[in-house]
Tab-separated table of C-alpha atoms in Angstrom:
chain	number	residue	atom	x	y	z
Y	17	MET	CA	0.000	0.000	0.000
Y	18	SER	CA	0.977	3.652	-0.328
Y	19	ASP	CA	3.525	4.920	2.200
Y	20	GLY	CA	1.754	8.278	2.481
Y	21	PRO	CA	0.094	9.521	5.694
Y	22	HIS	CA	-3.213	8.039	6.769
Y	23	ARG	CA	-5.969	10.528	5.916
Y	24	ILE	CA	-8.772	10.990	8.429
Y	25	VAL	CA	-11.632	13.168	7.201
Y	26	PHE	CA	-14.313	14.478	9.562
Y	27	ALA	CA	-17.267	15.295	7.347
Y	28	ASN	CA	-20.930	16.014	7.842
Y	29	GLU	CA	-23.090	18.370	5.787
Y	30	LYS	CA	-25.037	19.292	8.926
Y	31	GLY	CA	-23.572	21.515	11.628
Y	32	GLY	CA	-23.747	21.062	15.380
Y	33	THR	CA	-22.724	17.413	15.536
Y	34	GLY	CA	-19.462	17.862	17.472
Y	35	LYS	CA	-17.379	17.327	14.350
Y	36	SER	CA	-14.582	19.803	15.137
Y	37	THR	CA	-14.455	18.838	18.818
Y	38	THR	CA	-14.081	15.187	17.862
Y	39	ALA	CA	-11.417	16.012	15.264
Y	40	VAL	CA	-9.336	18.011	17.762
Y	41	HIS	CA	-9.450	15.322	20.419
Y	42	VAL	CA	-8.511	12.593	17.949
Y	43	ALA	CA	-5.598	14.711	16.677
Y	44	ILE	CA	-4.273	15.364	20.179
Y	45	ALA	CA	-4.790	11.746	21.241
Y	46	LEU	CA	-2.664	10.593	18.300
Y	47	ALA	CA	-0.013	13.208	19.112
Y	48	TYR	CA	0.124	11.962	22.695
Y	49	GLN	CA	0.798	8.478	21.358
Y	50	GLY	CA	3.842	9.708	19.452
Y	51	ALA	CA	2.318	10.217	15.997
Y	52	ARG	CA	3.204	13.130	13.753
Y	53	VAL	CA	-0.151	14.758	13.031
Y	54	VAL	CA	-1.175	17.431	10.526
Y	55	ALA	CA	-4.583	19.111	10.845
Y	56	ILE	CA	-6.096	21.076	7.957
Y	57	ASP	CA	-9.237	23.144	8.503
Y	58	LEU	CA	-11.335	23.510	5.352
Y	59	ASP	CA	-13.882	25.837	6.937
Y	60	ALA	CA	-12.185	29.171	6.247
Y	61	ARG	CA	-15.102	31.088	7.787
Y	62	GLN	CA	-15.581	29.425	11.168
Y	63	ARG	CA	-12.063	27.948	11.562
Y	64	THR	CA	-13.054	26.021	14.696
Y	65	LEU	CA	-10.310	23.399	14.413
Y	66	HIS	CA	-7.707	26.024	13.534
Y	67	ARG	CA	-8.762	28.344	16.373
Y	68	TYR	CA	-8.713	25.485	18.882
Y	69	LEU	CA	-5.128	24.592	17.974
Y	70	GLU	CA	-4.144	28.289	17.915
Y	71	ASN	CA	-5.474	28.574	21.463
Y	72	ARG	CA	-3.479	25.493	22.399
Y	73	ALA	CA	-0.286	27.023	21.001
Y	74	GLU	CA	-0.960	30.235	22.936
Y	75	THR	CA	-1.466	28.276	26.177
Y	76	HIS	CA	1.836	26.534	25.502
Y	77	ARG	CA	3.596	29.886	25.165
Y	78	ARG	CA	1.815	31.627	28.049
Y	79	ARG	CA	2.211	28.822	30.599
Y	80	GLN	CA	5.552	27.638	29.211
Y	81	ILE	CA	4.402	24.042	29.157
Y	82	ALA	CA	4.960	21.432	26.483
Y	83	LEU	CA	1.728	20.147	24.957
Y	84	PRO	CA	1.625	17.411	22.299
Y	85	THR	CA	-0.121	18.915	19.312
Y	86	ALA	CA	-0.548	18.866	15.552
Y	87	GLU	CA	0.912	21.033	12.838
Y	88	PHE	CA	-2.095	22.962	11.590
Y	89	ALA	CA	-3.304	25.255	8.834
Y	90	VAL	CA	-6.522	26.658	7.445
Y	91	PHE	CA	-7.090	26.348	3.703
Y	92	GLY	CA	-8.666	29.446	2.233
Y	93	GLY	CA	-8.441	28.638	-1.457
Y	94	ASP	CA	-11.016	27.146	-3.779
Y	95	SER	CA	-8.893	24.871	-5.963
Y	96	THR	CA	-8.582	21.157	-5.303
Y	97	ASP	CA	-5.141	21.249	-6.905
Y	98	GLU	CA	-4.014	23.855	-4.376
Y	99	LEU	CA	-5.473	21.796	-1.562
Y	100	ASP	CA	-3.702	18.671	-2.786
Y	101	ALA	CA	-0.439	20.620	-2.971
Y	102	LEU	CA	-0.842	21.862	0.615
Y	103	THR	CA	-1.712	18.368	1.800
Y	104	HIS	CA	1.328	16.902	0.066
Y	105	GLU	CA	3.628	19.582	1.479
Y	106	MET	CA	2.395	19.406	5.070
Y	107	GLY	CA	1.879	15.654	5.091
Y	108	ALA	CA	5.256	14.714	3.627
Y	109	SER	CA	6.638	13.560	6.995
Y	110	ALA	CA	3.344	13.015	8.837
Y	111	ASP	CA	1.758	9.802	10.078
Y	112	PHE	CA	-1.763	11.213	9.937
Y	113	VAL	CA	-3.421	14.093	8.097
Y	114	ILE	CA	-6.733	15.171	9.620
Y	115	PHE	CA	-9.266	17.273	7.705
Y	116	ASP	CA	-12.104	19.156	9.362
Y	117	THR	CA	-14.735	20.106	6.796
Y	118	PRO	CA	-17.559	22.690	6.825
Y	119	GLY	CA	-21.012	21.713	8.065
Y	120	ARG	CA	-22.522	22.208	4.624
Y	121	ASP	CA	-22.303	20.833	1.105
Y	122	ASP	CA	-18.893	21.957	-0.100
Y	123	PRO	CA	-16.793	20.879	-3.117
Y	124	LEU	CA	-13.559	20.745	-1.118
Y	125	ALA	CA	-15.244	18.622	1.543
Y	126	ARG	CA	-16.431	16.220	-1.160
Y	127	HIS	CA	-12.932	16.116	-2.617
Y	128	VAL	CA	-11.208	15.069	0.615
Y	129	ALA	CA	-14.077	12.782	1.683
Y	130	THR	CA	-13.775	10.672	-1.438
Y	131	ARG	CA	-10.016	10.374	-0.855
Y	132	ALA	CA	-10.149	9.518	2.837
Y	133	ASP	CA	-8.575	6.430	4.337
Y	134	THR	CA	-10.866	6.834	7.329
Y	135	LEU	CA	-14.027	8.882	6.834
Y	136	VAL	CA	-15.657	9.905	10.108
Y	137	THR	CA	-19.252	11.150	9.993
Y	138	PRO	CA	-20.427	12.331	13.426
Y	139	LEU	CA	-24.188	12.197	13.956
Y	140	ASN	CA	-26.408	13.292	16.797
Y	141	ASP	CA	-28.926	10.676	17.871
Y	142	SER	CA	-31.882	12.140	16.013
Y	143	PHE	CA	-33.650	11.428	12.749
Y	144	VAL	CA	-32.910	15.015	11.721
Y	145	ASP	CA	-29.246	14.041	11.553
Y	146	PHE	CA	-29.957	10.538	10.269
Y	147	ASP	CA	-31.608	12.127	7.235
Y	148	LEU	CA	-28.105	13.058	6.069
Y	149	ILE	CA	-27.422	9.439	5.145
Y	150	GLY	CA	-30.870	7.931	4.728
Y	151	GLN	CA	-34.606	8.618	4.740
Y	152	VAL	CA	-36.947	6.540	6.873
Y	153	ASP	CA	-40.640	5.716	6.642
Y	154	ALA	CA	-42.721	7.873	9.009
Y	155	GLU	CA	-44.719	4.884	10.293
Y	156	THR	CA	-42.301	1.966	10.356
Y	157	PHE	CA	-38.991	3.856	10.604
Y	158	LYS	CA	-37.594	1.487	7.994
Y	159	VAL	CA	-35.011	2.981	5.647
Y	160	ARG	CA	-36.685	3.974	2.381
Y	161	ARG	CA	-33.740	5.322	0.398
Y	162	LEU	CA	-30.189	6.570	0.644
Y	163	SER	CA	-29.526	10.288	0.850
Y	164	PHE	CA	-27.407	12.152	-1.671
Y	165	TYR	CA	-24.466	12.174	0.758
Y	166	ALA	CA	-24.598	8.407	1.320
Y	167	GLU	CA	-24.789	7.808	-2.436
Y	168	LEU	CA	-21.777	10.087	-2.940
Y	169	ILE	CA	-19.678	8.126	-0.448
Y	170	TRP	CA	-20.973	4.797	-1.777
Y	171	GLU	CA	-19.825	5.694	-5.300
Y	172	ALA	CA	-16.491	6.935	-3.975
Y	173	ARG	CA	-15.925	3.681	-2.099
Y	174	LYS	CA	-16.707	1.637	-5.215
Y	175	LYS	CA	-14.212	3.643	-7.273
Y	176	ARG	CA	-11.690	3.370	-4.467
Y	177	ALA	CA	-12.114	-0.410	-4.355
Y	178	MET	CA	-11.351	-0.680	-8.059
Y	179	SER	CA	-8.158	1.364	-7.689
Y	180	THR	CA	-6.935	-0.276	-4.478
Y	181	ILE	CA	-4.526	-2.667	-6.186
Y	182	LYS	CA	-3.812	-0.607	-9.285
Y	183	ASP	CA	-2.945	2.629	-7.462
Y	184	GLN	CA	-1.800	1.034	-4.205
Y	185	ARG	CA	-4.445	2.836	-2.169
Y	186	LYS	CA	-5.993	1.697	1.079
Y	187	GLN	CA	-9.644	0.733	1.258
Y	188	MET	CA	-11.793	3.522	2.677
Y	189	ASP	CA	-13.167	2.822	6.156
Y	190	TRP	CA	-16.365	4.808	6.722
Y	191	VAL	CA	-17.248	5.233	10.395
Y	192	VAL	CA	-20.469	6.855	11.559
Y	193	VAL	CA	-19.828	8.206	15.069
Y	194	ARG	CA	-22.837	8.652	17.316
Y	195	ASN	CA	-22.177	11.819	19.317
Y	196	ARG	CA	-24.271	13.283	22.120
Y	197	THR	CA	-26.238	10.135	22.848
Y	198	GLY	CA	-26.845	10.718	26.559
Y	199	TYR	CA	-30.173	12.537	26.351
Y	200	THR	CA	-32.004	10.609	23.644
Y	201	GLU	CA	-35.369	9.127	24.621
Y	202	ALA	CA	-35.041	5.341	24.864
Y	203	ARG	CA	-37.654	4.373	22.273
Y	204	ASN	CA	-36.321	6.854	19.740
Y	205	GLN	CA	-32.775	5.653	20.367
Y	206	LYS	CA	-33.845	2.071	19.656
Y	207	ARG	CA	-35.399	3.173	16.356
Y	208	ILE	CA	-32.195	4.940	15.392
Y	209	ASP	CA	-30.201	1.827	16.363
Y	210	GLN	CA	-32.315	-0.279	14.025
Y	211	ALA	CA	-32.158	2.221	11.167
Y	212	LEU	CA	-28.373	2.600	11.460
Y	213	THR	CA	-27.900	-1.174	11.540
Y	214	GLU	CA	-30.050	-1.616	8.438
Y	215	LEU	CA	-28.359	1.196	6.536
Y	216	SER	CA	-24.840	0.150	7.537
Y	217	LYS	CA	-25.405	-3.223	5.864
Y	218	ARG	CA	-26.594	-1.546	2.670
Y	219	VAL	CA	-23.934	1.162	2.438
Y	220	GLY	CA	-20.993	-0.417	4.247
Y	221	PHE	CA	-20.189	1.925	7.106
Y	222	ARG	CA	-19.363	1.003	10.683
Y	223	VAL	CA	-20.930	2.579	13.769
Y	224	ALA	CA	-18.807	3.783	16.691
Y	225	SER	CA	-19.667	5.436	19.991
Y	226	GLY	CA	-18.792	9.110	20.172
Y	227	LEU	CA	-18.787	11.939	22.694
Y	228	SER	CA	-21.752	13.035	24.759
Y	229	GLU	CA	-22.675	16.700	25.025
Y	230	ARG	CA	-20.897	18.128	28.043
Y	231	VAL	CA	-20.060	21.651	29.116
Y	232	ILE	CA	-16.438	20.613	29.568
Y	233	TYR	CA	-15.754	20.608	25.819
Y	234	ARG	CA	-16.951	24.189	25.427
Y	235	GLU	CA	-14.992	25.280	28.498
Y	236	LEU	CA	-11.741	23.873	27.136
Y	237	PHE	CA	-11.885	25.709	23.802
Y	238	PRO	CA	-10.384	29.085	24.933
Y	239	SER	CA	-7.292	27.359	26.355
Y	240	GLY	CA	-6.983	24.778	23.593
Y	241	LEU	CA	-6.632	22.081	26.227
Y	242	THR	CA	-8.224	18.662	25.845
Y	243	LEU	CA	-9.395	15.959	28.195
Y	244	LEU	CA	-6.013	14.287	27.748
Y	245	ASP	CA	-4.134	17.194	29.328
Y	246	LYS	CA	-4.980	15.950	32.788
Y	247	GLY	CA	-1.881	17.466	34.374
Y	248	HIS	CA	-3.111	20.940	33.455
Y	249	LEU	CA	-6.853	20.638	34.050
Y	250	GLY	CA	-6.855	20.855	37.827
Y	251	GLU	CA	-9.028	18.511	39.836
Y	252	LEU	CA	-11.101	16.267	37.591
Y	253	GLY	CA	-14.718	15.568	38.392
Y	254	THR	CA	-16.724	12.469	37.545
Y	255	SER	CA	-17.978	13.978	34.282
Y	256	HIS	CA	-14.377	14.564	33.142
Y	257	LEU	CA	-13.422	10.972	33.868
Y	258	VAL	CA	-16.478	9.622	32.046
Y	259	ALA	CA	-15.706	11.857	29.069
Y	260	ARG	CA	-12.096	10.637	28.935
Y	261	GLN	CA	-13.347	7.046	28.900
Y	262	GLU	CA	-15.642	7.946	26.003
Y	263	LEU	CA	-12.655	9.312	24.132
Y	264	ARG	CA	-10.679	6.108	24.667
Y	265	THR	CA	-13.660	4.113	23.395
Y	266	LEU	CA	-13.949	6.355	20.342
Y	267	LEU	CA	-10.264	5.983	19.451
Y	268	ALA	CA	-10.513	2.217	19.735
Y	269	GLY	CA	-13.633	2.246	17.559
Y	270	LEU	CA	-11.896	4.157	14.770
Y	271	ASN	CA	-9.419	1.269	14.403
Y	272	LEU	CA	-6.642	3.500	13.069
Y	273	PRO	CA	-3.277	2.118	11.907
Y	274	PRO	CA	-0.843	1.341	14.721
Y	275	ILE	CA	1.644	4.004	15.712
Y	276	THR	CA	5.210	2.745	15.670
Y	277	ALA	CA	6.839	5.655	17.519
Y	278	ALA	CA	9.037	4.498	20.395
Y	279	ALA	CA	7.424	6.997	22.754
Y	280	GLN	CA	3.922	5.634	22.218
Y	281	LEU	CA	1.720	5.766	25.331
Y	282	PRO	CA	-1.620	4.049	25.931
Y	283	LEU	CA	-4.560	6.454	26.205
Y	284	ASP	CA	-5.297	5.525	29.791
Y	285	ARG	CA	-1.782	6.581	30.817
Y	286	VAL	CA	-1.264	9.728	28.813
Y	287	SER	CA	0.233	12.684	30.632
Y	288	PRO	CA	1.756	15.959	29.474
Y	289	VAL	CA	5.353	15.879	28.321
Y	290	SER	CA	7.681	17.604	30.794
Y	291	ALA	CA	8.514	21.188	29.881
């Protein structure tokens, strides 16, 4: 297979699903394990991923502490050739390149999604979000048809499968991550479970547990810290510990390639590098 970096694309045409928060935490988790990580923000207007990592760099400078992080940039162009050039330049010595895409239909988001090694689609546990990938019957909640987005990824995966041997490319692994599941009514959650299971068999994605909605994620944004920076978060409450366990479960569910760096640390033992 290709020796290039593993591409992880966080994509969802709907906003408010925790996409950028999940992308940041995955990037920092990989950095803590010794991986060289590049993060490219394709949302030049909101720049959530970019701003989060900027805040992290500022905290590093202000507190004079060493924080594992990613090399990051925001792409403000409109050419896929320019984007590919930036990706090639930044990812030349990287283990992982992470893309955070806008929460809307966007040509650049389509471009990177169809070229992902791991495509991560965060969804809230609601049929409003489920509609992104499939439409269900109002009475039976059975899947009636695929959405445009699911058809796009399905076609991309078929083309990718045909070029796997010829172009030495990895098979695309599509993972639907269920974020913010803690407050979903039980009966509705069961219906979503059934619909996701049915659709996953038809389209070929996997389902992984994501991150629940907690105030802690919003509180961490100004400092750029993550749940893994336990040495700099002060005293951790129960909600912090539960959230960190969710993150470990998410990383395991993504089934990313192993990191061979000598300094690799397991997620349950990560701690800040000494300054």
